[in-house]
Amino acid sequence: MSVDTRVSGPGAGGPGSGSGAPDPALEGVAAPDLADRADTVRRARHHARRRTHLVVAGLIVAWLLAMVVRTLLGDYTITVPDFFRIVLGTGDVSGGAEFILMDSKLPRAVVGTLAGLALGSSGATFQLMARNPLASPDVLGLTMGASAAAVFTLVALDGSGPAVTLAALVGAGLVAVALLTLSGSNPGAGPTRMILVGIALSAMLTSVVHWILLRADVYRAHEAMVWLTGSLASVTWRQISLLLVVVALALPLLLGAARELHLVELGDDLAAGVGAPPRAVRARALLLVVLLVAATTSVCGPISFVAFLSGPIARRLLGGRASIGTAALVGAVIVVLADFAGAYALPDVNLPVGVVTGLIGAPFLLWLLTRERSA
């Protein structure tokens, strides 16, 4: 027995079908076909959510393992009971374990996590706004702006401490303003132009830094090199506390803006139509990114390629979908493991974390460019 199941009644046409006229997009589509398509969409959404949960859980486990490796292993092994005795202050531990844990291993693991969260989320946000995987604070000159301002304050103005931190914030902010001004209007409206402007600004600031270093004495030049390579070796708990406050305030706001950024990714007209004004959304996201990048650079220096790597890796783990939160976790895992590798991979050699991420990131950039060209 055959039954005519073609859709023609009111309510079946979706939005705009209040007049009783069938939706042209659904006209001629059988009801069983619609049910199958709806079931397919539901299964696809369930699969995406399940994959996201698995990836996030896997990254959290990877980060915890990285923290364990960074704090307990290395040239001086600390046992798990000693770790809890030292951190909780419930007993004496001999052999200098407390000094090594609290003044070296644990601060580097904590600041590596905070820096990775900040840089990973910043890179993914820029790539989402610019709709280009090559966009990142490194490529667009934000980190170099913070570094140049910090080096200028340190060498030319003989500043230190909070003055250098404030200078890094101002430097990154000025580069952001220059990006907005010189690229036309706002990030995302002309991604290619924005990237080219960022590369030009970065090259110009690199020249400025070299000129400042040529005029500096040996002691100041050596101190300024921290701002050019990226290192976790000399961080203090006070600096970590300041970075923790910035990340704790800015990162949740950035994650909260992710939904609006995804709408902007679909197009300015569509985003404006559903209540997400593109200019306001981009300006808010850019402000948070500048704050995260500048605060991280003021503490650790420019840790290259972390912001660039985290977004594409997170997108691949999620099957092609962008996620700022997942990219932040990827960044945390990268920085903590890179710092451990830099400290212990080569005997008697302690490489700054920025050197290790640069060695990893450069081949990844070439691979990504090759894939983009072949696509």
mmCIF file of C-alpha atoms in Angstrom:
data_model
loop_
_atom_site.group_PDB
_atom_site.id
_atom_site.type_symbol
_atom_site.label_atom_id
_atom_site.label_comp_id
_atom_site.label_asym_id
_atom_site.label_seq_id
_atom_site.Cartn_x
_atom_site.Cartn_y
_atom_site.Cartn_z
ATOM 1 C CA MET A 1 0.000 0.000 0.000
ATOM 2 C CA SER A 2 1.420 3.340 -0.948
ATOM 3 C CA VAL A 3 0.758 6.493 1.031
ATOM 4 C CA ASP A 4 1.265 10.022 -0.251
ATOM 5 C CA THR A 5 3.537 11.594 2.361
ATOM 6 C CA ARG A 6 4.599 14.750 0.556
ATOM 7 C CA VAL A 7 4.930 17.846 2.714
ATOM 8 C CA SER A 8 2.441 20.548 1.888
ATOM 9 C CA GLY A 9 0.672 21.660 5.068
ATOM 10 C CA PRO A 10 1.187 24.732 7.220
ATOM 11 C CA GLY A 11 4.003 24.497 9.734
ATOM 12 C CA ALA A 12 5.965 22.124 7.615
ATOM 13 C CA GLY A 13 7.655 24.902 5.730
ATOM 14 C CA GLY A 14 9.621 26.317 8.673
ATOM 15 C CA PRO A 15 10.159 30.030 9.129
ATOM 16 C CA GLY A 16 8.032 32.214 6.958
ATOM 17 C CA SER A 17 5.384 29.568 6.293
ATOM 18 C CA GLY A 18 2.689 31.175 8.379
ATOM 19 C CA SER A 19 0.680 31.944 5.246
ATOM 20 C CA GLY A 20 0.164 28.235 4.621
ATOM 21 C CA ALA A 21 2.332 28.164 1.519
ATOM 22 C CA PRO A 22 4.901 25.339 1.495
ATOM 23 C CA ASP A 23 8.574 26.201 1.877
ATOM 24 C CA PRO A 24 10.111 26.052 -1.633
ATOM 25 C CA ALA A 25 13.244 24.463 -0.173
ATOM 26 C CA LEU A 26 11.203 21.559 1.202
ATOM 27 C CA GLU A 27 8.614 21.295 -1.559
ATOM 28 C CA GLY A 28 8.617 17.834 -3.043
ATOM 29 C CA VAL A 29 10.564 16.322 -0.135
ATOM 30 C CA ALA A 30 8.871 13.287 1.343
ATOM 31 C CA ALA A 31 8.231 13.180 5.109
ATOM 32 C CA PRO A 32 10.340 10.008 5.595
ATOM 33 C CA ASP A 33 13.210 11.800 3.851
ATOM 34 C CA LEU A 34 12.849 14.759 6.209
ATOM 35 C CA ALA A 35 12.854 12.428 9.201
ATOM 36 C CA ASP A 36 15.992 10.704 7.900
ATOM 37 C CA ARG A 37 17.724 14.024 7.383
ATOM 38 C CA ALA A 38 16.767 15.248 10.841
ATOM 39 C CA ASP A 39 18.036 11.992 12.331
ATOM 40 C CA THR A 40 21.287 12.395 10.401
ATOM 41 C CA VAL A 41 21.725 15.922 11.793
ATOM 42 C CA ARG A 42 20.998 14.712 15.332
ATOM 43 C CA ARG A 43 23.528 11.879 15.029
ATOM 44 C CA ALA A 44 26.138 14.253 13.568
ATOM 45 C CA ARG A 45 25.648 16.699 16.459
ATOM 46 C CA HIS A 46 25.835 13.878 18.998
ATOM 47 C CA HIS A 47 29.023 12.584 17.379
ATOM 48 C CA ALA A 48 30.563 16.096 17.406
ATOM 49 C CA ARG A 49 29.699 16.625 21.094
ATOM 50 C CA ARG A 50 31.057 13.194 22.011
ATOM 51 C CA ARG A 51 34.281 13.846 20.088
ATOM 52 C CA THR A 52 34.675 17.252 21.752
ATOM 53 C CA HIS A 53 34.235 15.734 25.217
ATOM 54 C CA LEU A 54 36.766 12.989 24.452
ATOM 55 C CA VAL A 55 39.326 15.459 23.046
ATOM 56 C CA VAL A 56 38.974 17.852 25.989
ATOM 57 C CA ALA A 57 39.244 14.977 28.475
ATOM 58 C CA GLY A 58 42.300 13.631 26.648
ATOM 59 C CA LEU A 59 43.973 17.058 26.654
ATOM 60 C CA ILE A 60 43.313 17.521 30.371
ATOM 61 C CA VAL A 61 44.911 14.126 31.049
ATOM 62 C CA ALA A 62 47.862 15.056 28.787
ATOM 63 C CA TRP A 63 48.293 18.358 30.653
ATOM 64 C CA LEU A 64 48.213 16.613 34.049
ATOM 65 C CA LEU A 65 50.833 14.112 32.854
ATOM 66 C CA ALA A 66 52.960 16.981 31.521
ATOM 67 C CA MET A 67 52.726 18.725 34.899
ATOM 68 C CA VAL A 68 53.738 15.530 36.705
ATOM 69 C CA VAL A 69 56.695 15.032 34.374
ATOM 70 C CA ARG A 70 57.786 18.694 34.665
ATOM 71 C CA THR A 71 57.582 18.857 38.471
ATOM 72 C CA LEU A 72 58.731 15.381 39.528
ATOM 73 C CA LEU A 73 61.225 14.199 36.909
ATOM 74 C CA GLY A 74 64.428 15.608 35.455
ATOM 75 C CA ASP A 75 67.930 15.844 36.888
ATOM 76 C CA TYR A 76 66.481 15.784 40.416
ATOM 77 C CA THR A 77 63.600 13.365 40.994
ATOM 78 C CA ILE A 78 60.974 14.233 43.596
ATOM 79 C CA THR A 79 58.696 11.505 44.881
ATOM 80 C CA VAL A 80 54.929 11.955 45.029
ATOM 81 C CA PRO A 81 54.783 11.808 48.874
ATOM 82 C CA ASP A 82 57.560 14.424 49.090
ATOM 83 C CA PHE A 83 55.699 16.611 46.598
ATOM 84 C CA PHE A 84 52.578 16.685 48.791
ATOM 85 C CA ARG A 85 54.637 17.155 51.987
ATOM 86 C CA ILE A 86 56.343 20.196 50.453
ATOM 87 C CA VAL A 87 53.252 21.760 48.876
ATOM 88 C CA LEU A 88 51.017 21.175 51.919
ATOM 89 C CA GLY A 89 53.782 21.953 54.407
ATOM 90 C CA THR A 90 53.106 18.815 56.463
ATOM 91 C CA GLY A 91 56.678 17.637 56.944
ATOM 92 C CA ASP A 92 60.365 18.270 56.379
ATOM 93 C CA VAL A 93 61.995 16.933 53.228
ATOM 94 C CA SER A 94 65.782 16.730 53.173
ATOM 95 C CA GLY A 95 68.211 17.118 50.301
ATOM 96 C CA GLY A 96 67.083 20.493 48.968
ATOM 97 C CA ALA A 97 63.958 19.049 47.391
ATOM 98 C CA GLU A 98 61.797 21.893 48.710
ATOM 99 C CA PHE A 99 64.030 24.555 47.168
ATOM 100 C CA ILE A 100 64.186 22.783 43.800
ATOM 101 C CA LEU A 101 60.427 22.196 43.699
ATOM 102 C CA MET A 102 59.196 25.582 44.922
ATOM 103 C CA ASP A 103 61.836 27.780 43.254
ATOM 104 C CA SER A 104 62.359 26.001 39.953
ATOM 105 C CA LYS A 105 60.193 23.076 38.896
ATOM 106 C CA LEU A 106 56.729 24.115 40.119
ATOM 107 C CA PRO A 107 56.922 27.815 39.096
ATOM 108 C CA ARG A 108 58.008 26.844 35.589
ATOM 109 C CA ALA A 109 55.219 24.270 35.285
ATOM 110 C CA VAL A 110 52.571 26.739 36.504
ATOM 111 C CA VAL A 111 53.707 29.671 34.365
ATOM 112 C CA GLY A 112 54.074 27.334 31.378
ATOM 113 C CA THR A 113 50.447 26.343 31.821
ATOM 114 C CA LEU A 114 49.252 29.942 32.101
ATOM 115 C CA ALA A 115 51.337 31.069 29.123
ATOM 116 C CA GLY A 116 50.094 28.152 27.025
ATOM 117 C CA LEU A 117 46.452 28.858 27.885
ATOM 118 C CA ALA A 118 46.867 32.550 27.017
ATOM 119 C CA LEU A 119 48.794 32.064 23.764
ATOM 120 C CA GLY A 120 46.748 29.087 22.557
ATOM 121 C CA SER A 121 43.432 30.870 23.041
ATOM 122 C CA SER A 122 44.801 34.091 21.518
ATOM 123 C CA GLY A 123 46.033 32.333 18.386
ATOM 124 C CA ALA A 124 42.758 30.464 17.862
ATOM 125 C CA THR A 125 40.806 33.705 18.318
ATOM 126 C CA PHE A 126 42.888 35.545 15.731
ATOM 127 C CA GLN A 127 42.576 32.662 13.267
ATOM 128 C CA LEU A 128 38.818 32.649 13.792
ATOM 129 C CA MET A 129 38.515 36.417 13.302
ATOM 130 C CA ALA A 130 40.771 36.522 10.253
ATOM 131 C CA ARG A 131 39.441 33.235 8.839
ATOM 132 C CA ASN A 132 43.027 32.315 8.081
ATOM 133 C CA PRO A 133 45.194 29.637 9.804
ATOM 134 C CA LEU A 134 48.296 31.819 9.341
ATOM 135 C CA ALA A 135 46.957 34.583 11.573
ATOM 136 C CA SER A 136 48.416 34.611 15.064
ATOM 137 C CA PRO A 137 49.838 37.196 17.479
ATOM 138 C CA ASP A 138 53.332 36.142 16.356
ATOM 139 C CA VAL A 139 52.691 36.711 12.664
ATOM 140 C CA LEU A 140 50.692 39.901 13.238
ATOM 141 C CA GLY A 141 53.425 41.498 15.325
ATOM 142 C CA LEU A 142 51.667 41.699 18.715
ATOM 143 C CA THR A 143 54.338 39.717 20.554
ATOM 144 C CA MET A 144 57.104 41.662 18.829
ATOM 145 C CA GLY A 145 55.375 44.916 19.796
ATOM 146 C CA ALA A 146 55.344 43.868 23.446
ATOM 147 C CA SER A 147 58.967 42.704 23.227
ATOM 148 C CA ALA A 148 60.183 45.880 21.511
ATOM 149 C CA ALA A 149 58.519 48.116 24.100
ATOM 150 C CA ALA A 150 59.923 46.003 26.954
ATOM 151 C CA VAL A 151 63.450 46.039 25.510
ATOM 152 C CA PHE A 152 63.271 49.802 24.905
ATOM 153 C CA THR A 153 62.164 50.400 28.508
ATOM 154 C CA LEU A 154 64.791 48.030 29.866
ATOM 155 C CA VAL A 155 67.736 49.305 27.837
ATOM 156 C CA ALA A 156 67.019 52.898 26.844
ATOM 157 C CA LEU A 157 65.010 54.010 29.899
ATOM 158 C CA ASP A 158 66.792 51.777 32.435
ATOM 159 C CA GLY A 159 63.423 50.505 33.679
ATOM 160 C CA SER A 160 62.606 47.270 35.469
ATOM 161 C CA GLY A 161 59.778 45.300 37.092
ATOM 162 C CA PRO A 162 56.313 46.877 36.711
ATOM 163 C CA ALA A 163 57.610 49.527 34.281
ATOM 164 C CA VAL A 164 58.701 46.823 31.835
ATOM 165 C CA THR A 165 55.400 44.967 32.265
ATOM 166 C CA LEU A 166 53.421 48.141 31.601
ATOM 167 C CA ALA A 167 55.581 48.905 28.567
ATOM 168 C CA ALA A 168 54.863 45.451 27.140
ATOM 169 C CA LEU A 169 51.113 46.055 27.515
ATOM 170 C CA VAL A 170 51.394 49.447 25.824
ATOM 171 C CA GLY A 171 53.550 48.032 23.010
ATOM 172 C CA ALA A 172 51.090 45.253 22.186
ATOM 173 C CA GLY A 173 48.210 47.726 22.362
ATOM 174 C CA LEU A 174 49.890 50.139 19.949
ATOM 175 C CA VAL A 175 50.510 47.340 17.460
ATOM 176 C CA ALA A 176 46.825 46.357 17.708
ATOM 177 C CA VAL A 177 45.779 49.950 16.994
ATOM 178 C CA ALA A 178 48.188 50.102 14.045
ATOM 179 C CA LEU A 179 46.740 46.837 12.709
ATOM 180 C CA LEU A 180 43.200 48.213 12.870
ATOM 181 C CA THR A 181 44.198 51.503 11.270
ATOM 182 C CA LEU A 182 46.478 50.291 8.508
ATOM 183 C CA SER A 183 44.515 47.179 7.518
ATOM 184 C CA GLY A 184 41.406 49.213 6.692
ATOM 185 C CA SER A 185 38.861 48.914 9.474
ATOM 186 C CA ASN A 186 38.834 45.821 11.645
ATOM 187 C CA PRO A 187 40.344 42.342 11.713
ATOM 188 C CA GLY A 188 38.426 39.879 9.602
ATOM 189 C CA ALA A 189 37.159 42.439 7.099
ATOM 190 C CA GLY A 190 40.364 42.041 5.057
ATOM 191 C CA PRO A 191 42.332 39.101 6.450
ATOM 192 C CA THR A 192 45.046 39.054 3.786
ATOM 193 C CA ARG A 193 45.707 42.767 4.155
ATOM 194 C CA MET A 194 45.755 42.461 7.932
ATOM 195 C CA ILE A 195 48.338 39.641 7.802
ATOM 196 C CA LEU A 196 50.551 41.604 5.405
ATOM 197 C CA VAL A 197 50.335 44.690 7.627
ATOM 198 C CA GLY A 198 51.202 42.538 10.649
ATOM 199 C CA ILE A 199 54.242 41.031 8.919
ATOM 200 C CA ALA A 200 55.450 44.511 7.944
ATOM 201 C CA LEU A 201 54.992 45.811 11.491
ATOM 202 C CA SER A 202 56.794 42.800 12.930
ATOM 203 C CA ALA A 203 59.749 43.291 10.566
ATOM 204 C CA MET A 204 59.943 46.991 11.424
ATOM 205 C CA LEU A 205 59.866 46.299 15.174
ATOM 206 C CA THR A 206 62.540 43.630 14.793
ATOM 207 C CA SER A 207 64.802 46.248 13.240
ATOM 208 C CA VAL A 208 64.059 48.626 16.112
ATOM 209 C CA VAL A 209 65.004 45.946 18.664
ATOM 210 C CA HIS A 210 68.281 45.223 16.860
ATOM 211 C CA TRP A 211 69.112 48.932 16.811
ATOM 212 C CA ILE A 212 68.435 49.213 20.565
ATOM 213 C CA LEU A 213 70.596 46.166 21.322
ATOM 214 C CA LEU A 214 73.471 47.598 19.291
ATOM 215 C CA ARG A 215 73.463 50.667 21.547
ATOM 216 C CA ALA A 216 73.168 48.699 24.819
ATOM 217 C CA ASP A 217 75.974 47.551 27.089
ATOM 218 C CA VAL A 218 76.707 43.850 27.416
ATOM 219 C CA TYR A 219 74.850 43.408 30.720
ATOM 220 C CA ARG A 220 71.665 45.106 29.494
ATOM 221 C CA ALA A 221 71.825 43.310 26.141
ATOM 222 C CA HIS A 222 72.050 39.951 27.897
ATOM 223 C CA GLU A 223 69.103 40.852 30.149
ATOM 224 C CA ALA A 224 67.075 41.993 27.163
ATOM 225 C CA MET A 225 67.599 38.706 25.337
ATOM 226 C CA VAL A 226 64.927 37.195 27.610
ATOM 227 C CA TRP A 227 62.389 39.358 25.778
ATOM 228 C CA LEU A 228 63.516 38.048 22.428
ATOM 229 C CA THR A 229 63.759 34.291 23.002
ATOM 230 C CA GLY A 230 61.073 33.424 25.552
ATOM 231 C CA SER A 231 62.122 31.733 28.772
ATOM 232 C CA LEU A 232 60.482 30.432 31.960
ATOM 233 C CA ALA A 233 63.755 30.179 33.883
ATOM 234 C CA SER A 234 63.615 33.405 35.883
ATOM 235 C CA VAL A 235 59.917 33.782 36.662
ATOM 236 C CA THR A 236 58.902 34.589 40.232
ATOM 237 C CA TRP A 237 55.748 33.710 42.151
ATOM 238 C CA ARG A 238 54.794 37.408 42.106
ATOM 239 C CA GLN A 239 54.918 37.492 38.300
ATOM 240 C CA ILE A 240 52.993 34.234 38.185
ATOM 241 C CA SER A 241 50.298 35.717 40.427
ATOM 242 C CA LEU A 242 49.877 38.723 38.132
ATOM 243 C CA LEU A 243 49.650 36.494 35.042
ATOM 244 C CA LEU A 244 47.184 34.229 36.865
ATOM 245 C CA VAL A 245 44.890 37.189 37.551
ATOM 246 C CA VAL A 246 44.959 38.293 33.891
ATOM 247 C CA VAL A 247 44.313 34.790 32.553
ATOM 248 C CA ALA A 248 41.583 34.113 35.123
ATOM 249 C CA LEU A 249 39.750 37.294 34.097
ATOM 250 C CA ALA A 250 40.352 37.437 30.339
ATOM 251 C CA LEU A 251 40.181 33.779 29.302
ATOM 252 C CA PRO A 252 36.597 33.127 30.515
ATOM 253 C CA LEU A 253 35.462 36.312 28.750
ATOM 254 C CA LEU A 254 37.149 35.139 25.566
ATOM 255 C CA LEU A 255 35.512 31.722 25.835
ATOM 256 C CA GLY A 256 32.186 33.470 26.405
ATOM 257 C CA ALA A 257 32.660 35.442 23.164
ATOM 258 C CA ALA A 258 33.400 32.282 21.176
ATOM 259 C CA ARG A 259 29.786 31.771 20.066
ATOM 260 C CA GLU A 260 29.579 35.309 18.653
ATOM 261 C CA LEU A 261 32.941 34.866 16.939
ATOM 262 C CA HIS A 262 31.648 31.709 15.245
ATOM 263 C CA LEU A 263 28.664 33.724 13.982
ATOM 264 C CA VAL A 264 31.017 36.420 12.657
ATOM 265 C CA GLU A 265 32.986 33.692 10.905
ATOM 266 C CA LEU A 266 29.868 32.944 8.819
ATOM 267 C CA GLY A 267 29.764 36.492 7.459
ATOM 268 C CA ASP A 268 29.222 40.050 8.652
ATOM 269 C CA ASP A 269 25.656 40.347 7.333
ATOM 270 C CA LEU A 270 24.494 37.101 8.928
ATOM 271 C CA ALA A 271 26.178 37.935 12.235
ATOM 272 C CA ALA A 272 24.588 41.392 12.332
ATOM 273 C CA GLY A 273 21.211 39.860 11.523
ATOM 274 C CA VAL A 274 21.291 37.507 14.529
ATOM 275 C CA GLY A 275 22.407 40.159 17.007
ATOM 276 C CA ALA A 276 26.206 39.844 16.910
ATOM 277 C CA PRO A 277 27.533 43.172 15.535
ATOM 278 C CA PRO A 278 30.823 42.201 13.854
ATOM 279 C CA ARG A 279 32.784 45.334 14.737
ATOM 280 C CA ALA A 280 31.859 45.186 18.418
ATOM 281 C CA VAL A 281 32.521 41.440 18.654
ATOM 282 C CA ARG A 282 35.933 41.754 16.984
ATOM 283 C CA ALA A 283 36.937 44.786 19.026
ATOM 284 C CA ARG A 284 36.060 43.008 22.291
ATOM 285 C CA ALA A 285 37.918 39.856 21.272
ATOM 286 C CA LEU A 286 40.936 41.840 20.087
ATOM 287 C CA LEU A 287 41.123 43.714 23.399
ATOM 288 C CA LEU A 288 41.143 40.444 25.352
ATOM 289 C CA VAL A 289 43.761 38.924 23.031
ATOM 290 C CA VAL A 290 46.044 41.951 23.405
ATOM 291 C CA LEU A 291 45.708 41.730 27.179
ATOM 292 C CA LEU A 292 46.558 38.008 27.260
ATOM 293 C CA VAL A 293 49.480 38.259 24.834
ATOM 294 C CA ALA A 294 50.986 41.340 26.444
ATOM 295 C CA ALA A 295 50.731 39.926 29.967
ATOM 296 C CA THR A 296 52.325 36.646 28.885
ATOM 297 C CA THR A 297 55.111 38.382 26.973
ATOM 298 C CA SER A 298 55.836 40.695 29.895
ATOM 299 C CA VAL A 299 56.499 37.633 32.098
ATOM 300 C CA CYS A 300 58.022 35.047 29.733
ATOM 301 C CA GLY A 301 59.056 36.968 26.633
ATOM 302 C CA PRO A 302 57.782 35.943 23.189
ATOM 303 C CA ILE A 303 57.305 32.147 23.164
ATOM 304 C CA SER A 304 57.193 31.714 19.428
ATOM 305 C CA PHE A 305 54.739 29.586 17.432
ATOM 306 C CA VAL A 306 52.591 28.428 20.400
ATOM 307 C CA ALA A 307 49.735 30.712 19.376
ATOM 308 C CA PHE A 308 50.225 29.666 15.775
ATOM 309 C CA LEU A 309 50.366 25.903 16.444
ATOM 310 C CA SER A 310 47.541 25.487 18.952
ATOM 311 C CA GLY A 311 44.615 26.490 16.731
ATOM 312 C CA PRO A 312 45.348 24.140 13.778
ATOM 313 C CA ILE A 313 46.160 21.239 16.121
ATOM 314 C CA ALA A 314 42.888 21.739 18.021
ATOM 315 C CA ARG A 315 40.959 22.000 14.756
ATOM 316 C CA ARG A 316 42.407 18.695 13.556
ATOM 317 C CA LEU A 317 41.647 16.959 16.842
ATOM 318 C CA LEU A 318 38.021 18.133 16.571
ATOM 319 C CA GLY A 319 37.599 17.024 12.969
ATOM 320 C CA GLY A 320 37.806 20.471 11.384
ATOM 321 C CA ARG A 321 35.861 22.548 13.935
ATOM 322 C CA ALA A 322 37.500 25.532 15.622
ATOM 323 C CA SER A 323 37.490 25.764 19.423
ATOM 324 C CA ILE A 324 39.211 28.443 21.481
ATOM 325 C CA GLY A 325 39.039 26.398 24.690
ATOM 326 C CA THR A 326 40.562 23.302 23.096
ATOM 327 C CA ALA A 327 43.328 25.420 21.547
ATOM 328 C CA ALA A 328 44.071 26.862 24.993
ATOM 329 C CA LEU A 329 44.551 23.351 26.409
ATOM 330 C CA VAL A 330 46.758 22.399 23.449
ATOM 331 C CA GLY A 331 48.896 25.477 24.143
ATOM 332 C CA ALA A 332 49.294 24.544 27.815
ATOM 333 C CA VAL A 333 50.470 21.019 26.929
ATOM 334 C CA ILE A 334 52.905 22.351 24.309
ATOM 335 C CA VAL A 335 54.571 24.932 26.570
ATOM 336 C CA VAL A 336 54.968 22.638 29.610
ATOM 337 C CA LEU A 337 56.425 19.779 27.545
ATOM 338 C CA ALA A 338 58.616 22.130 25.467
ATOM 339 C CA ASP A 339 60.066 23.640 28.642
ATOM 340 C CA PHE A 340 60.862 20.161 30.000
ATOM 341 C CA ALA A 341 62.459 19.155 26.675
ATOM 342 C CA GLY A 342 64.519 22.345 26.594
ATOM 343 C CA ALA A 343 65.792 21.719 30.110
ATOM 344 C CA TYR A 344 66.667 18.029 29.835
ATOM 345 C CA ALA A 345 66.692 16.826 26.207
ATOM 346 C CA LEU A 346 70.367 17.685 25.700
ATOM 347 C CA PRO A 347 72.939 16.937 28.428
ATOM 348 C CA ASP A 348 74.434 20.072 30.020
ATOM 349 C CA VAL A 349 72.380 22.328 27.735
ATOM 350 C CA ASN A 350 69.404 24.379 28.966
ATOM 351 C CA LEU A 351 67.481 25.719 25.997
ATOM 352 C CA PRO A 352 64.850 28.454 26.524
ATOM 353 C CA VAL A 353 61.321 27.275 25.828
ATOM 354 C CA GLY A 354 61.030 29.789 22.966
ATOM 355 C CA VAL A 355 63.884 28.072 21.140
ATOM 356 C CA VAL A 356 62.205 24.656 21.450
ATOM 357 C CA THR A 357 58.809 25.905 20.247
ATOM 358 C CA GLY A 358 60.549 27.695 17.382
ATOM 359 C CA LEU A 359 62.299 24.472 16.341
ATOM 360 C CA ILE A 360 58.932 22.670 16.387
ATOM 361 C CA GLY A 361 56.871 25.473 14.888
ATOM 362 C CA ALA A 362 58.970 26.291 11.833
ATOM 363 C CA PRO A 363 58.579 22.816 10.217
ATOM 364 C CA PHE A 364 54.874 22.868 11.118
ATOM 365 C CA LEU A 365 54.471 26.228 9.355
ATOM 366 C CA LEU A 366 56.160 24.852 6.220
ATOM 367 C CA TRP A 367 53.938 21.758 6.330
ATOM 368 C CA LEU A 368 50.823 23.908 6.718
ATOM 369 C CA LEU A 369 51.824 26.153 3.811
ATOM 370 C CA THR A 370 52.402 23.064 1.650
ATOM 371 C CA ARG A 371 48.972 21.686 2.486
ATOM 372 C CA GLU A 372 47.306 25.039 1.846
ATOM 373 C CA ARG A 373 48.916 25.218 -1.579
ATOM 374 C CA SER A 374 47.946 21.649 -2.492
ATOM 375 C CA ALA A 375 44.367 22.292 -1.319
#
